[in-house]
Coordinates of C-alpha atoms and ligand atoms in Angstrom, one line a residue:
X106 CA 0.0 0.0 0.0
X107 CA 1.3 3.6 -0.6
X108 CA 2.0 5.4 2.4
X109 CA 2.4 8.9 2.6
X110 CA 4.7 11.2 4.6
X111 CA 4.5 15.1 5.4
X112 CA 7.2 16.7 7.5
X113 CA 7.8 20.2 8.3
X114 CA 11.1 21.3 7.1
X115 CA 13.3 24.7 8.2
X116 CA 15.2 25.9 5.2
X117 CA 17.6 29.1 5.8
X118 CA 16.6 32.1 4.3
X119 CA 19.4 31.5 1.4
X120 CA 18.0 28.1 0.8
X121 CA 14.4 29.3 0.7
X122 CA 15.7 31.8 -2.5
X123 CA 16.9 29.2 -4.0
X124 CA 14.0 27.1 -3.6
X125 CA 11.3 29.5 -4.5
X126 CA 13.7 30.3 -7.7
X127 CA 13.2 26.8 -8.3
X128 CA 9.4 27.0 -7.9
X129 CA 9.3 29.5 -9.6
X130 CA 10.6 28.3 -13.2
X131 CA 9.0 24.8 -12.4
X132 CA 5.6 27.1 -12.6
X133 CA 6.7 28.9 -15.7
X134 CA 7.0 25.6 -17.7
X135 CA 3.9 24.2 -16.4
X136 CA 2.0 27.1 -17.2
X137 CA 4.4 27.4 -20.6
X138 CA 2.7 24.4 -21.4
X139 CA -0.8 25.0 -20.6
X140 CA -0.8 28.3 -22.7
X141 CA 0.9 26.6 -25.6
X142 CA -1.8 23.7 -25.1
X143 CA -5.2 26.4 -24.6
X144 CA -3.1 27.9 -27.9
X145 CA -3.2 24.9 -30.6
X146 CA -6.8 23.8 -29.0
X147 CA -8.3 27.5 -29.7
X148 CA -6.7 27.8 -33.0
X149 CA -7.6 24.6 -34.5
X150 CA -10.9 24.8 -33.9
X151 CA -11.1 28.1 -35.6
X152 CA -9.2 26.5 -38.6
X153 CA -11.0 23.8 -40.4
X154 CA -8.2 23.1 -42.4
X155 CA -6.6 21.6 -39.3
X156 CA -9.7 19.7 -38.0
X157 CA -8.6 16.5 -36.8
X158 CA -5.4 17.3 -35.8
X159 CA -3.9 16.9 -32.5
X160 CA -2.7 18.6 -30.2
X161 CA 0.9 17.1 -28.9
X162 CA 0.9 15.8 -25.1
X163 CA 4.1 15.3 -24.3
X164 CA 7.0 16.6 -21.7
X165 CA 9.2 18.3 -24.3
X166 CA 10.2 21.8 -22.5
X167 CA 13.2 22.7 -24.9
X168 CA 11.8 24.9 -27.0
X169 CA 10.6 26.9 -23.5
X170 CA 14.5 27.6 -23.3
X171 CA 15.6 31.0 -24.4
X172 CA 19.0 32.9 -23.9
X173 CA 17.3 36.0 -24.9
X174 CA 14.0 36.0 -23.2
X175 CA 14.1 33.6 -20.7
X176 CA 17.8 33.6 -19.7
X177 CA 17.2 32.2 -15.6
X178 CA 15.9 29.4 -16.6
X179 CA 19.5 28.4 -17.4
X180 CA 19.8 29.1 -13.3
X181 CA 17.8 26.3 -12.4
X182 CA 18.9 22.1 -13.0
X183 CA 17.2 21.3 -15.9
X184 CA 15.8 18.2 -14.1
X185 CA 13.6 20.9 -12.1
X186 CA 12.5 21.9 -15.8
X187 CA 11.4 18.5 -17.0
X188 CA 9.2 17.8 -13.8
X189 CA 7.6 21.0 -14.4
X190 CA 6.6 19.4 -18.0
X191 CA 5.9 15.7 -16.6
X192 CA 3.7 17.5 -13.9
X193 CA 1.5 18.7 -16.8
X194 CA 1.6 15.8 -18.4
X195 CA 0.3 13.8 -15.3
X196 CA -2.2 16.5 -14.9
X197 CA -3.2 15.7 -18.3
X198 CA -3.5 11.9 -18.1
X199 CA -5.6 12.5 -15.1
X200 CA -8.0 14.3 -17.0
X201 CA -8.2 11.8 -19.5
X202 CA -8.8 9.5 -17.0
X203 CA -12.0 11.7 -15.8
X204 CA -9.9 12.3 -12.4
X205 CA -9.5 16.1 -12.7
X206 CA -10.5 19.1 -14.9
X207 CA -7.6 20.2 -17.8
X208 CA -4.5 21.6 -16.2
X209 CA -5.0 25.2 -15.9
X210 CA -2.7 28.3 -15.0
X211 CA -0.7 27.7 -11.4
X212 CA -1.3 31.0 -9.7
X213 CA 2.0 32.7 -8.4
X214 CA 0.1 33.5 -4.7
X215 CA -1.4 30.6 -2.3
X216 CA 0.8 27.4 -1.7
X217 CA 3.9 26.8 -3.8
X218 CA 5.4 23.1 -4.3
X219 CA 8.5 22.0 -6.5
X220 CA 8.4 18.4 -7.2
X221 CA 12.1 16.8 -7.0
X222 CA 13.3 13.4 -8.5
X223 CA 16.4 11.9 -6.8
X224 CA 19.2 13.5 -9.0
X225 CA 18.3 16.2 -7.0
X226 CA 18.2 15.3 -3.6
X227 CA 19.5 12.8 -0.8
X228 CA 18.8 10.9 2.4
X229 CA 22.2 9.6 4.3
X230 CA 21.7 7.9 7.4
X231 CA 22.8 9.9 10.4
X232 CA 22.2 7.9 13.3
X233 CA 19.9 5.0 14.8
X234 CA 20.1 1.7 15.9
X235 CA 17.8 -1.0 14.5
X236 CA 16.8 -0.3 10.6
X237 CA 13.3 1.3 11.4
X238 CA 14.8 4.2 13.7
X239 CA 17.0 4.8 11.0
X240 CA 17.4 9.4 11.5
X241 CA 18.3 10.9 7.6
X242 CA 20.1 14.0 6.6
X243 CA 18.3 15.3 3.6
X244 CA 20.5 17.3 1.0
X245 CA 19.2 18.9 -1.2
X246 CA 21.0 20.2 -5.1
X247 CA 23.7 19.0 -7.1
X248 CA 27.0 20.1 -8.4
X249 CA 26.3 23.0 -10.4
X250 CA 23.2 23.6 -7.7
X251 CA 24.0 23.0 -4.3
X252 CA 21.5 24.3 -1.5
X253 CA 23.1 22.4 1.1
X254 CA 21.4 20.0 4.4
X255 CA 17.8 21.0 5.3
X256 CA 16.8 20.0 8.3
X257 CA 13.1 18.5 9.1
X258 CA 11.6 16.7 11.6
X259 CA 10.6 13.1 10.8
X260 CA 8.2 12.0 13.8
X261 CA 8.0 9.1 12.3
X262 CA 10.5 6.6 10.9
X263 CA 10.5 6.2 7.0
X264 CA 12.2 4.9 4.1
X265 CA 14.0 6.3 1.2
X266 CA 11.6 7.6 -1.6
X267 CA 12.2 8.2 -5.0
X268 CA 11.0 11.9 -5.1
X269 CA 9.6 14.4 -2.9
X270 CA 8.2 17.1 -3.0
X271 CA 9.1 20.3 -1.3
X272 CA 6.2 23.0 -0.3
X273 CA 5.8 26.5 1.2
X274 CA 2.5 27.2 2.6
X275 CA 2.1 30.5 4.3
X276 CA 5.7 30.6 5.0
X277 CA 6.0 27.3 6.3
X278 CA 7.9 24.6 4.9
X279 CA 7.3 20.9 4.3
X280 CA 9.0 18.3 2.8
X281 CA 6.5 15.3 1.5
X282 CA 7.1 11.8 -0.5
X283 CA 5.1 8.7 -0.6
X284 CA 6.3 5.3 -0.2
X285 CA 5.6 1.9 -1.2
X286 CA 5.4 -0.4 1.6
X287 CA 4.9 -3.8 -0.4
X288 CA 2.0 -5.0 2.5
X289 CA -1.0 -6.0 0.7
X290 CA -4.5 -3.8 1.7
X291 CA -7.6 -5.3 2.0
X292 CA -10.2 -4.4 -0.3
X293 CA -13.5 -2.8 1.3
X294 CA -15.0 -5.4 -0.8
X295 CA -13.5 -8.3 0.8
X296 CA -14.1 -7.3 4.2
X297 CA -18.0 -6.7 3.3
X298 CA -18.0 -10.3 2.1
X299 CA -16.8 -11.3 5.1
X300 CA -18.8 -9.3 7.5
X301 CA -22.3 -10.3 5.7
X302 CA -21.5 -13.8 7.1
X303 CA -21.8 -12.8 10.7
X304 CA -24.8 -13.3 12.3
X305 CA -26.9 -9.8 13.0
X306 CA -26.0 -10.1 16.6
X307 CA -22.7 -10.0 16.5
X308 CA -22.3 -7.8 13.7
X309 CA -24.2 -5.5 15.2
X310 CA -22.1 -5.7 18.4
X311 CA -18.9 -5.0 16.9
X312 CA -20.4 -1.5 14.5
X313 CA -20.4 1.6 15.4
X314 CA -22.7 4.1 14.2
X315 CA -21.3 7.8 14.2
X316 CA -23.6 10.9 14.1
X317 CA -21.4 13.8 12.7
X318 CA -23.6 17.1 13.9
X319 CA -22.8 21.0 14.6
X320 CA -23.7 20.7 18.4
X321 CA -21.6 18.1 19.1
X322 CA -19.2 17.1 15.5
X323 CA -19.0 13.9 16.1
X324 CA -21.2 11.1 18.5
X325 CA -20.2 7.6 18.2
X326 CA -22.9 5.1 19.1
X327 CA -20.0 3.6 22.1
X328 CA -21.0 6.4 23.5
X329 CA -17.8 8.4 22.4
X330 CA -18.2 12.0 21.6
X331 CA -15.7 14.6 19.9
X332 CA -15.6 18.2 19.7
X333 CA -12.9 20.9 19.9
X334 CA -11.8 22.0 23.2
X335 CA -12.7 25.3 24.9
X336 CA -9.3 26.5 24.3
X337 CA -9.2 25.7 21.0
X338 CA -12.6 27.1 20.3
X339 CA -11.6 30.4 21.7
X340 CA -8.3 30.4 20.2
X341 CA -10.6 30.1 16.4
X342 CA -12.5 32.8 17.3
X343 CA -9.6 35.3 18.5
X344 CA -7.8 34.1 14.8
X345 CA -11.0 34.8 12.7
X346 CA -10.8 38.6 14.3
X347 CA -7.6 38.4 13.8
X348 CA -8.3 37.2 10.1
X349 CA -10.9 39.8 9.3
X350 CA -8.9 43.1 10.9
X351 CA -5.9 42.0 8.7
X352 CA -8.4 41.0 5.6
X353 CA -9.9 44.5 6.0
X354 CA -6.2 46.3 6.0
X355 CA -5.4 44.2 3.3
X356 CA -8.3 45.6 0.9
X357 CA -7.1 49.2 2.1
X358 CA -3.4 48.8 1.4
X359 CA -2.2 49.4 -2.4
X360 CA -2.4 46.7 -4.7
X361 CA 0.7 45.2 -5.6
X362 CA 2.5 46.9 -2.6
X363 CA 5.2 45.4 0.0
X364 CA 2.1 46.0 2.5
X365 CA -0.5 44.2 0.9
X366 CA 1.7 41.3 0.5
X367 CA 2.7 41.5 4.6
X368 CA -1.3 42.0 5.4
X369 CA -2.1 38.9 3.2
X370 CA 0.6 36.4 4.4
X371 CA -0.9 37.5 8.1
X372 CA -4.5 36.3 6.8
X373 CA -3.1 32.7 5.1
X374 CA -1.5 32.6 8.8
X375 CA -4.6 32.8 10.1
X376 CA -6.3 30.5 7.7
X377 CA -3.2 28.0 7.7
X378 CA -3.9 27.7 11.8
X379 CA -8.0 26.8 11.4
X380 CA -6.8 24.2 8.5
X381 CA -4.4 23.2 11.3
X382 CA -6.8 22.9 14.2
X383 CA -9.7 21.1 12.1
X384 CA -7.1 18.4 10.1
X385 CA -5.9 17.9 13.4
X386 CA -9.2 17.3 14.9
X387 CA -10.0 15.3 12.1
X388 CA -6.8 12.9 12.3
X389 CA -7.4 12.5 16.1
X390 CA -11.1 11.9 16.1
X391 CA -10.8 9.0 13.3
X392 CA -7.8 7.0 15.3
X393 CA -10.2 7.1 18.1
X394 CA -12.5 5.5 16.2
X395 CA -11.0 2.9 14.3
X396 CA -9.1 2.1 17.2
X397 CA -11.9 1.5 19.6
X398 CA -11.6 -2.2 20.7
X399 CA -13.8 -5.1 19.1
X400 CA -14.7 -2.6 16.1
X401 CA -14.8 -3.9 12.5
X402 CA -17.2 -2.0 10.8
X403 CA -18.0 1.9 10.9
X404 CA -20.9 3.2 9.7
X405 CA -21.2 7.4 8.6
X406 CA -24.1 9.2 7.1
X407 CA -23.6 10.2 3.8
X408 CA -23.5 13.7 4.2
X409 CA -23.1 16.0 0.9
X410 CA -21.2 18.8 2.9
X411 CA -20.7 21.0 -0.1
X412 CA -24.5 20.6 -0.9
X413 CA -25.5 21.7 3.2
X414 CA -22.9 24.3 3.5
X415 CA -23.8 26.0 0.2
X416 CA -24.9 29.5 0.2
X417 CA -28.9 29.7 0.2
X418 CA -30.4 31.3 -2.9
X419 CA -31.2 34.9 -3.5
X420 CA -35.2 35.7 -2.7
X421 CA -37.4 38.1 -5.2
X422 CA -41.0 38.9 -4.7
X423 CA -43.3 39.4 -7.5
X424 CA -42.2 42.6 -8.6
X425 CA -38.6 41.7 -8.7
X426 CA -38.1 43.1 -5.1
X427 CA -34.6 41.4 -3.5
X428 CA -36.3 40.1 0.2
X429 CA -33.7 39.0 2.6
X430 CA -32.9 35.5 2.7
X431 CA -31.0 35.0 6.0
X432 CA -27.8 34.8 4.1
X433 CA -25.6 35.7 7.6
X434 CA -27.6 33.7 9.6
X435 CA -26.6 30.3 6.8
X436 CA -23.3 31.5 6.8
X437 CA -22.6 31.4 10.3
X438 CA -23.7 27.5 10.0
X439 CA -21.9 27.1 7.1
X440 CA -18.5 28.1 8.6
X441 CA -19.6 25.6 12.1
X442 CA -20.1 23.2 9.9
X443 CA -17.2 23.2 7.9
X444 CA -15.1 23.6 11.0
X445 CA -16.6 20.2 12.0
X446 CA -14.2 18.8 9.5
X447 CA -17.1 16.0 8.8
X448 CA -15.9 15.3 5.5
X449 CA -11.9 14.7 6.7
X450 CA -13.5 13.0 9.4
X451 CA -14.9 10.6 7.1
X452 CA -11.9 10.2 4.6
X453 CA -9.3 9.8 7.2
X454 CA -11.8 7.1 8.9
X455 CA -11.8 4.9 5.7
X456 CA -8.1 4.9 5.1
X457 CA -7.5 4.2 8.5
X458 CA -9.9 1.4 8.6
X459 CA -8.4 -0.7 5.7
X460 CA -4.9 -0.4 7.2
X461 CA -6.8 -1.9 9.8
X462 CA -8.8 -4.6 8.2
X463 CA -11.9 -2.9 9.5
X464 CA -14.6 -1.7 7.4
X465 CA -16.4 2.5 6.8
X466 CA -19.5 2.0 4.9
X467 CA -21.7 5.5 4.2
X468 CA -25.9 4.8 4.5
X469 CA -28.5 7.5 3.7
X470 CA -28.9 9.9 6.3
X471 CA -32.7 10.6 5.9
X472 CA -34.8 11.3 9.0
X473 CA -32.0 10.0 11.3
X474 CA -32.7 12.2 14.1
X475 CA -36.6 11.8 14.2
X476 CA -36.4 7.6 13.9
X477 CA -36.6 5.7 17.3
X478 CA -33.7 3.2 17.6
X479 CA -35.6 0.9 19.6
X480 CA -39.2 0.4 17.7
X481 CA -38.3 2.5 13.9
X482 CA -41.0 5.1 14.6
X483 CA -40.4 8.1 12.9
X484 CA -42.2 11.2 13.7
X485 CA -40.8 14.9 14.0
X486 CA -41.8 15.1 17.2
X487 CA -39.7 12.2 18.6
X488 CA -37.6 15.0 19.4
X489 CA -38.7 17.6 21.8
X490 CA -35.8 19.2 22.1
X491 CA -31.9 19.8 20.3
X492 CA -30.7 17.2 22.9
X493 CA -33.5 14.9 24.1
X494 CA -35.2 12.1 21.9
X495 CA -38.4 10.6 23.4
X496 CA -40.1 8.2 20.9
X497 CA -43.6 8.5 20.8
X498 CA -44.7 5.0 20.1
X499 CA -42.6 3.1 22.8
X500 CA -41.4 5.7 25.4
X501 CA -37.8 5.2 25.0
X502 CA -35.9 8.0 26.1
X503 CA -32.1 9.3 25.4
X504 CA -29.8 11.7 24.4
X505 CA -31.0 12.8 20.8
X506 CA -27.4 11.9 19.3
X507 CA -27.0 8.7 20.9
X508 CA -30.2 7.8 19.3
X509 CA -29.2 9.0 15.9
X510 CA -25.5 7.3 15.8
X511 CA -27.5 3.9 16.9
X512 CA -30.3 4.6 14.3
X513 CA -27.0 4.9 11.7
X514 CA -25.3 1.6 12.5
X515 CA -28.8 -0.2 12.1
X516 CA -28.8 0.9 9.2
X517 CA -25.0 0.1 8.0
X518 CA -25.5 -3.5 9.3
X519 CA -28.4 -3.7 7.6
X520 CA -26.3 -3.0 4.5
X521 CA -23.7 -5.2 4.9
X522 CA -25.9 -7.9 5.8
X523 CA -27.7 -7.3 2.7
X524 CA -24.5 -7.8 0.6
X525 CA -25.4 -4.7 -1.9
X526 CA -22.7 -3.0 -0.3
X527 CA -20.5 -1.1 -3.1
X528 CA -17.5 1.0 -2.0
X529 CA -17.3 5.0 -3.7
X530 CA -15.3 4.7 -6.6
X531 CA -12.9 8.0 -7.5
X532 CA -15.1 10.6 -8.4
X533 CA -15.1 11.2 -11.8
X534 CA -15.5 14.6 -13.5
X535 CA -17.7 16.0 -16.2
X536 CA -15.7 17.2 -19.2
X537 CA -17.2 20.7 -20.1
X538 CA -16.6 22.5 -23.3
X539 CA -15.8 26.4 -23.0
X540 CA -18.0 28.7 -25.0
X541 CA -16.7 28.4 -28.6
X542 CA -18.3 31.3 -30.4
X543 CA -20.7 34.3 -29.3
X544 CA -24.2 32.7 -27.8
X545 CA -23.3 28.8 -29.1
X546 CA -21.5 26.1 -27.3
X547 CA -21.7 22.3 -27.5
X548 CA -20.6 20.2 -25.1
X549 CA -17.2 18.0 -25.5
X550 CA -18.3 14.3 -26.7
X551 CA -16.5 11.9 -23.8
X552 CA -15.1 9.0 -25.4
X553 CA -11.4 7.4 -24.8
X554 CA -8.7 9.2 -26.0
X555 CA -5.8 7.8 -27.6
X556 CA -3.4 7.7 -24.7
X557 CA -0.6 11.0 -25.1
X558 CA -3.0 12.7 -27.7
X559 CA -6.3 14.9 -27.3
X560 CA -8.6 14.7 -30.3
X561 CA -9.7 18.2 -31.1
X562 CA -12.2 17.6 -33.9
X563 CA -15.3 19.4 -34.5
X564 CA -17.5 17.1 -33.3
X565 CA -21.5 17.1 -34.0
X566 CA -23.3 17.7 -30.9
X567 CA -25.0 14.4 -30.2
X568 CA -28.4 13.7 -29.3
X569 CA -28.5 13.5 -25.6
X570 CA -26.4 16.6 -25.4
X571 CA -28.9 18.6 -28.1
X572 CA -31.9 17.4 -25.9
X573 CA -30.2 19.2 -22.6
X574 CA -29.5 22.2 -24.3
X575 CA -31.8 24.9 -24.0
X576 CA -31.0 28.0 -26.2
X577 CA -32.4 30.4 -23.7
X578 CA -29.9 29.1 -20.5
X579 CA -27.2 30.8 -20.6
X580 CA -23.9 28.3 -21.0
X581 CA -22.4 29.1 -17.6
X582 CA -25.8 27.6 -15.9
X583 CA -26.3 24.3 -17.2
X584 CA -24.4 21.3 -16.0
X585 CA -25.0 18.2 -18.2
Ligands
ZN164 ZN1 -39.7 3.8 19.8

């Protein structure tokens, strides 16, 4: 299984310019190449003489090479070069492979990465007893290119990878690699097969169901419940002043100005800390749960976050008055709801239950809080209050989450049980077609590309496409 590894890393300030000079012409052939690709796609569909041509996908960066025009490129290895070009072209096949939209312009602000292959770097051991508490010195450049030992803080052991990659986020530093451990994973499948075999009983002994919620983020049905502490709660809210006082000075300063740019690293500070607080709320909260003894199967709602946290629609009357929608009031649940991490919660869960030979399974999350986990009766007023649950057919009486998380693993066993489990696949992406002249637009036929080349003939729009299409929508609204 592939394993992957982030440590924070502490460059010198004359290392960190020679790494961001790095970054910076790894960018300028990536995006080199994008142009050049948005470039023959535009032209040859304006050119019918060259319909049917392609378009080359490939990791040539020569021609990118200029003394005249771009003369630092010659500062840089050249290896640092072609992974800037075999970037794109991974980006590429993963949009042929539906996994991602077409690689588009890297922006020069927000997180920064260089990707390294190991002509470029090195691990010796420095220390360490038995093979797995091996300690490395990682050195970084080559002849021509030194930058010299940068030090980082492995806490945990590790092997040797073949490339790394080396990021600056908010002024932070990390150095990241993954690893192929050569122990087999099960697959989610396998352990569903298994699992369907137990008797209810015992399956149902050994689930947990977890209610993710914006009272309490997450309720296991063992009885376990996670939230952020009072300290870190109040150390959010004095970062998201923080965050808007420097957001406000930011707006205020002059664009392009040696202030702006010190205002707006202070506010990806402050947005680099939530990130920090909810993955690591996230990370804790799904050890505790894979981990908790006699456990082999997890069961989460299927919650679409995006979907809940989305802003609510804008309100007109008849006479095309704007009426107020509550548009604060949704954002303030929007923001405690993504700062319940549910979704990391979620992901981190399932990764950390294969490693574990232990099973997440998602089941639909209708009416969870209003069904009674003894008896199934479902009524809205099963629930008196935010925290009590007091069914109405059979009396039983608990806390409202408790109720909910056992209501959830009913249902997961259930699934199992039933055998129509089926794991989520990658998500796969629609391929959109930009507008191509004024007020027309068809959509991009999806069929398999020959691998290294994109087809960029005129295709006719095809039927289920024309039937979708209505000529009054504007392009930007319709999703196919
Ligand atoms: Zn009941």
């Amino acid at each position: 299984m592939q394993v992957g590894y982030r440590f924070r890393c502490y460059p010198t300030p004359d290392q960190q310019a020679i790494l961001l000079r790095w970054i910076g012409c790894q960018r300028f052939i990536y995006n080199a190449k994008v142009g050049e690709d948005r470039y023959y796609r535009v032209f040859q569909r304006k050119t019918l003489a060259l319909a049917g041509e392609h378009a080359p996908i490939d990791q040539e960066y020569a021609r990118f090479k200029c003394r005249e025009l771009t003369p630092w490129l010659y500062e840089v290895p050249s290896q640092i070069l072609r992974n800037g070009a075999v970037r794109w072209k991974t980006a590429y096949s993963r949009f042929f492979q539906r996994l991602g939209g077409r690689p588009t312009i890297q922006r020069k602000s927000g997180p920064q990465s260089v990707w390294l292959t190991n002509e470029l770097f090195s691990f010796e051991a420095a220390g360490g007893a038995t093979p797995e508490e091996v300690s490395y010195r990682l050195s970084i450049g080559k002849g021509k290119f030194p930058v010299g030992v940068i030090p980082y803080t492995a806490h945990r052991p590790h092997k040797i990878p073949a490339s790394i990659t080396l990021t600056v986020d908010a002024g932070h530093w990390y150095v990241s690699f993954n690893i192929d451990d050569d122990l087999p994973l099960p697959t989610p499948q396998e352990i569903a097969a298994e699992l369907a075999s137990w008797p209810e009983t015992e399956l149902r002994a050994s689930a947990v169901g977890v209610d993710r919620g914006v009272t309490v983020p997450v309720f296991a049905s063992t009885g376990m419940c996670a939230g952020l502490s009072d300290v870190q709660q109040q150390r959010l809210r004095k970062k998201e002043r923080a965050r808007k006082r420097w957001q406000r000075r930011m707006a205020r300063r002059v664009k392009g100005s040696s202030g702006q740019r010190k205002a707006a690293h202070r506010v990806a500070r402050c947005h680099q800390y939530a990130r920090s607080v909810r993955l690591d709320f996230a990370h804790q909260t799904s050890y505790r749960l894979v981990e908790s003894a006699g456990v082999r199967l997890l069961v989460f709602e299927a919650l679409r976050v995006k979907a809940m946290s989305a802003r609510p629609k804008a309100k007109q009357n008849e006479t095309g008055q704007w009426l107020k929608n509550q548009a604060s009031a949704k954002a303030g649940l929007n923001s405690k709801i993504l700062a319940s991490a549910w979704g990391k919660t979620l992901v981190f869960a399932q990764y950390k239950a294969l490693r574990r030979n232990k099973l997440v399974v998602t089941v639909p999350p209708h009416y969870s809080s209003q069904e009674c986990s003894r008896c199934g009766h479902t009524h809205p007023e099963n629930r008196p209050t935010q925290a009590e649950f007091v069914c109405q057919g059979c009396g039983f009486r608990t806390n409202a989450d408790h109720n909910a998380s056992r209501v959830i693993r009913d249902r997961g066993v259930a699934l199992v049980r039933s055998g129509e489990f089926s794991p989520v696949g990658r998500k796969k992406t629609m391929r959109m077609r930009t507008k191509v002249g004024a007020g027309c637009s068809e959509p991009e036929p999806i069929q398999a590309p020959t691998p290294g080349e994109t087809s960029v003939r005129r295709q006719a729009v095809s039927r289920k496409a024309q039937k979708s299409v209505n000529p009054e929508t504007p392009a930007t609204s319709r999703r196919l």
